[in-house]
Tab-separated table of N, CA and C in Angstrom:
chain	number	residue	atom	x	y	z
A	1	VAL	N	134.928	132.420	138.144
A	1	VAL	CA	136.568	131.555	137.702
A	1	VAL	C	136.765	131.894	136.491
A	2	ILE	N	135.773	131.947	135.514
A	2	ILE	CA	136.266	131.661	133.812
A	2	ILE	C	136.966	132.961	133.973
A	3	ALA	N	136.171	134.173	134.266
A	3	ALA	CA	136.481	136.035	133.703
A	3	ALA	C	137.934	136.260	134.402
A	4	ALA	N	137.706	135.432	136.213
A	4	ALA	CA	139.362	135.624	136.381
A	4	ALA	C	140.261	135.142	135.892
A	5	ASN	N	140.536	134.231	135.176
A	5	ASN	CA	141.419	133.449	134.194
A	5	ASN	C	141.506	134.175	133.374
A	6	ALA	N	140.719	134.690	132.834
A	6	ALA	CA	140.869	135.488	131.680
A	6	ALA	C	141.651	136.611	131.640
A	7	PHE	N	141.728	136.852	132.820
A	7	PHE	CA	142.378	138.668	133.125
A	7	PHE	C	143.349	138.350	134.054
A	8	GLY	N	144.362	136.435	133.202
A	8	GLY	CA	145.276	136.276	134.175
A	8	GLY	C	145.583	136.103	135.482
A	9	PHE	N	144.438	136.093	136.282
A	9	PHE	CA	144.122	135.310	137.749
A	9	PHE	C	144.140	134.425	137.627
A	10	SER	N	144.515	133.677	138.959
A	10	SER	CA	145.019	132.066	139.184
A	10	SER	C	143.387	131.819	140.240
A	11	THR	N	143.074	130.646	139.995
A	11	THR	CA	141.615	130.494	140.643
A	11	THR	C	141.843	129.433	141.419
A	12	ASN	N	140.875	128.929	142.475
A	12	ASN	CA	140.424	127.598	142.527
A	12	ASN	C	139.362	127.492	143.413
A	13	TRP	N	138.744	126.964	143.673
A	13	TRP	CA	137.303	126.397	143.956
A	13	TRP	C	137.663	124.838	144.778
A	14	ILE	N	137.123	125.754	145.933
A	14	ILE	CA	137.507	124.385	146.900
A	14	ILE	C	136.363	124.426	147.889
A	15	THR	N	135.438	123.147	148.033
A	15	THR	CA	135.190	122.276	148.991
A	15	THR	C	134.917	121.258	149.976
A	16	GLU	N	135.478	121.738	151.036
A	16	GLU	CA	135.987	120.898	152.168
A	16	GLU	C	135.001	120.827	153.289
A	17	TRP	N	135.866	120.136	154.307
A	17	TRP	CA	134.818	119.937	155.487
A	17	TRP	C	134.271	121.168	156.013
A	18	TYR	N	134.991	121.968	155.964
A	18	TYR	CA	134.311	123.735	156.007
A	18	TYR	C	133.246	124.180	155.476
A	19	ALA	N	132.646	123.443	154.436
A	19	ALA	CA	131.593	123.964	153.699
A	19	ALA	C	130.431	123.379	154.131
A	20	PHE	N	130.716	122.673	154.766
A	20	PHE	CA	129.505	121.492	155.670
A	20	PHE	C	129.273	121.687	156.818
A	21	ASP	N	130.110	122.852	157.763
A	21	ASP	CA	130.240	122.861	159.211
A	21	ASP	C	129.538	123.839	159.602
A	22	ALA	N	128.666	123.427	160.527
A	22	ALA	CA	127.303	123.900	161.145
A	22	ALA	C	127.733	125.664	161.546
A	23	ASP	N	128.907	125.798	161.966
A	23	ASP	CA	129.510	126.700	162.888
A	23	ASP	C	129.658	127.776	161.952
A	24	VAL	N	130.412	127.261	160.687
A	24	VAL	CA	130.858	128.081	159.566
A	24	VAL	C	129.686	128.844	159.155
A	25	ALA	N	129.222	127.748	158.493
A	25	ALA	CA	127.402	128.446	158.557
A	25	ALA	C	126.889	129.351	158.967
A	26	ARG	N	126.902	129.548	160.238
A	26	ARG	CA	126.305	130.077	161.100
A	26	ARG	C	127.256	131.620	161.505
A	27	GLU	N	128.455	131.635	161.340
A	27	GLU	CA	129.304	132.548	161.095
A	27	GLU	C	129.364	133.448	160.004
A	28	LEU	N	128.610	132.889	158.933
A	28	LEU	CA	128.775	133.625	157.332
A	28	LEU	C	127.403	133.738	157.801
A	29	GLY	N	126.161	133.737	158.694
A	29	GLY	CA	125.066	133.965	158.304
A	29	GLY	C	124.155	134.024	157.570
A	30	LEU	N	124.910	132.629	157.059
A	30	LEU	CA	123.556	131.618	155.916
A	30	LEU	C	122.372	131.606	157.182
A	31	GLY	N	121.087	131.280	156.229
A	31	GLY	CA	120.121	131.109	157.101
A	31	GLY	C	119.286	129.518	156.850
A	32	ALA	N	118.126	129.391	157.462
A	32	ALA	CA	117.744	128.384	157.422
A	32	ALA	C	118.050	127.093	155.284
A	33	GLY	N	118.315	126.519	155.344
A	33	GLY	CA	118.249	125.841	153.813
A	33	GLY	C	119.425	126.154	153.516
A	34	GLU	N	119.959	126.994	153.801
A	34	GLU	CA	121.205	127.775	152.990
A	34	GLU	C	122.023	126.679	153.161
A	35	ARG	N	123.696	126.633	152.125
A	35	ARG	CA	124.228	125.611	152.076
A	35	ARG	C	125.539	126.729	151.015
A	36	ILE	N	126.362	126.223	151.566
A	36	ILE	CA	127.615	126.898	150.615
A	36	ILE	C	127.768	125.513	149.758
A	37	ALA	N	128.499	125.515	148.556
A	37	ALA	CA	128.736	125.523	147.444
A	37	ALA	C	130.294	124.894	147.558
A	38	GLY	N	131.261	125.610	147.856
A	38	GLY	CA	132.446	125.751	147.939
A	38	GLY	C	132.899	127.328	148.306
A	39	PHE	N	134.178	127.618	148.155
A	39	PHE	CA	134.970	128.723	148.319
A	39	PHE	C	136.106	129.026	147.511
A	40	ILE	N	136.117	130.095	146.641
A	40	ILE	CA	136.553	130.464	145.726
A	40	ILE	C	137.478	131.025	146.128
A	41	HIS	N	139.118	131.057	145.776
A	41	HIS	CA	140.251	131.881	145.647
A	41	HIS	C	140.663	132.846	144.783
A	42	ILE	N	140.864	133.927	144.537
A	42	ILE	CA	141.477	134.268	143.840
A	42	ILE	C	142.748	135.656	143.613
A	43	GLY	N	143.379	135.029	142.921
A	43	GLY	CA	144.723	135.831	143.117
A	43	GLY	C	145.636	135.480	142.366
A	44	THR	N	147.122	136.311	142.383
A	44	THR	CA	148.293	135.994	141.475
A	44	THR	C	149.394	135.392	142.218
A	45	ALA	N	149.723	134.068	141.245
A	45	ALA	CA	150.179	133.327	141.567
A	45	ALA	C	151.288	133.350	141.590
A	46	THR	N	152.592	133.065	141.860
A	46	THR	CA	153.895	133.458	142.744
A	46	THR	C	154.693	132.609	141.742
A	47	GLU	N	153.868	131.597	140.837
A	47	GLU	CA	155.043	129.943	140.491
A	47	GLU	C	153.599	129.500	140.014
A	48	ALA	N	153.975	128.423	138.951
A	48	ALA	CA	153.425	127.463	138.130
A	48	ALA	C	152.841	126.535	138.649
A	49	PRO	N	151.505	126.215	139.224
A	49	PRO	CA	150.679	125.187	139.858
A	49	PRO	C	151.318	123.466	139.378
A	50	VAL	N	151.341	122.855	140.913
A	50	VAL	CA	152.150	121.198	140.413
A	50	VAL	C	150.645	120.483	139.702
A	51	GLU	N	151.069	120.114	138.607
A	51	GLU	CA	149.703	119.177	138.345
A	51	GLU	C	149.776	117.417	139.232
A	52	ARG	N	148.476	117.847	139.196
A	52	ARG	CA	148.539	116.751	140.530
A	52	ARG	C	147.912	115.152	139.719
A	53	GLU	N	148.189	113.946	140.047
A	53	GLU	CA	147.806	112.940	139.768
A	53	GLU	C	146.661	113.006	139.264
A	54	ARG	N	145.968	112.416	138.478
A	54	ARG	CA	144.687	112.227	137.659
A	54	ARG	C	144.637	110.921	137.291
A	55	PRO	N	143.215	110.164	137.361
A	55	PRO	CA	143.229	108.718	136.991
A	55	PRO	C	143.193	108.890	135.229
A	56	ASP	N	143.462	107.511	135.140
A	56	ASP	CA	143.104	107.693	133.543
A	56	ASP	C	141.274	107.530	133.026
A	57	LEU	N	141.652	108.248	132.361
A	57	LEU	CA	140.149	108.849	131.567
A	57	LEU	C	139.064	107.370	131.103
A	58	ALA	N	140.289	106.098	130.807
A	58	ALA	CA	139.364	104.979	130.073
A	58	ALA	C	138.639	104.312	131.573
A	59	ALA	N	139.741	104.427	133.062
A	59	ALA	CA	138.805	103.769	133.766
A	59	ALA	C	138.132	104.101	134.628
A	60	ILE	N	136.933	105.604	134.324
A	60	ILE	CA	136.396	106.268	135.110
A	60	ILE	C	135.369	106.602	134.037
A	61	THR	N	135.544	106.555	132.543
A	61	THR	CA	134.563	106.536	132.062
A	61	THR	C	133.765	105.753	130.823
A	62	MET	N	132.937	105.902	130.254
A	62	MET	CA	132.778	104.652	129.014
A	62	MET	C	132.286	105.423	127.995
A	63	ARG	N	131.547	104.362	126.414
A	63	ARG	CA	131.658	105.422	125.613
A	63	ARG	C	129.880	105.051	125.167
A	64	TRP	N	128.710	105.380	125.404
A	64	TRP	CA	127.782	104.843	125.057
A	64	TRP	C	126.741	105.562	123.627
């Protein structure tokens, strides 16, 4: 992902319901005990990504 971005490509790592679906795992030929971590999409963007809303860091982190 980092190398693709460095070469100017857009990337997205998605872990959705289909990463945990037994039928998807079977179709991809996964063996017993193998799991999908996610799906990486690499391509050329036609427009800038829309920034999503993110939580305030102070609300989800603490200093220790």
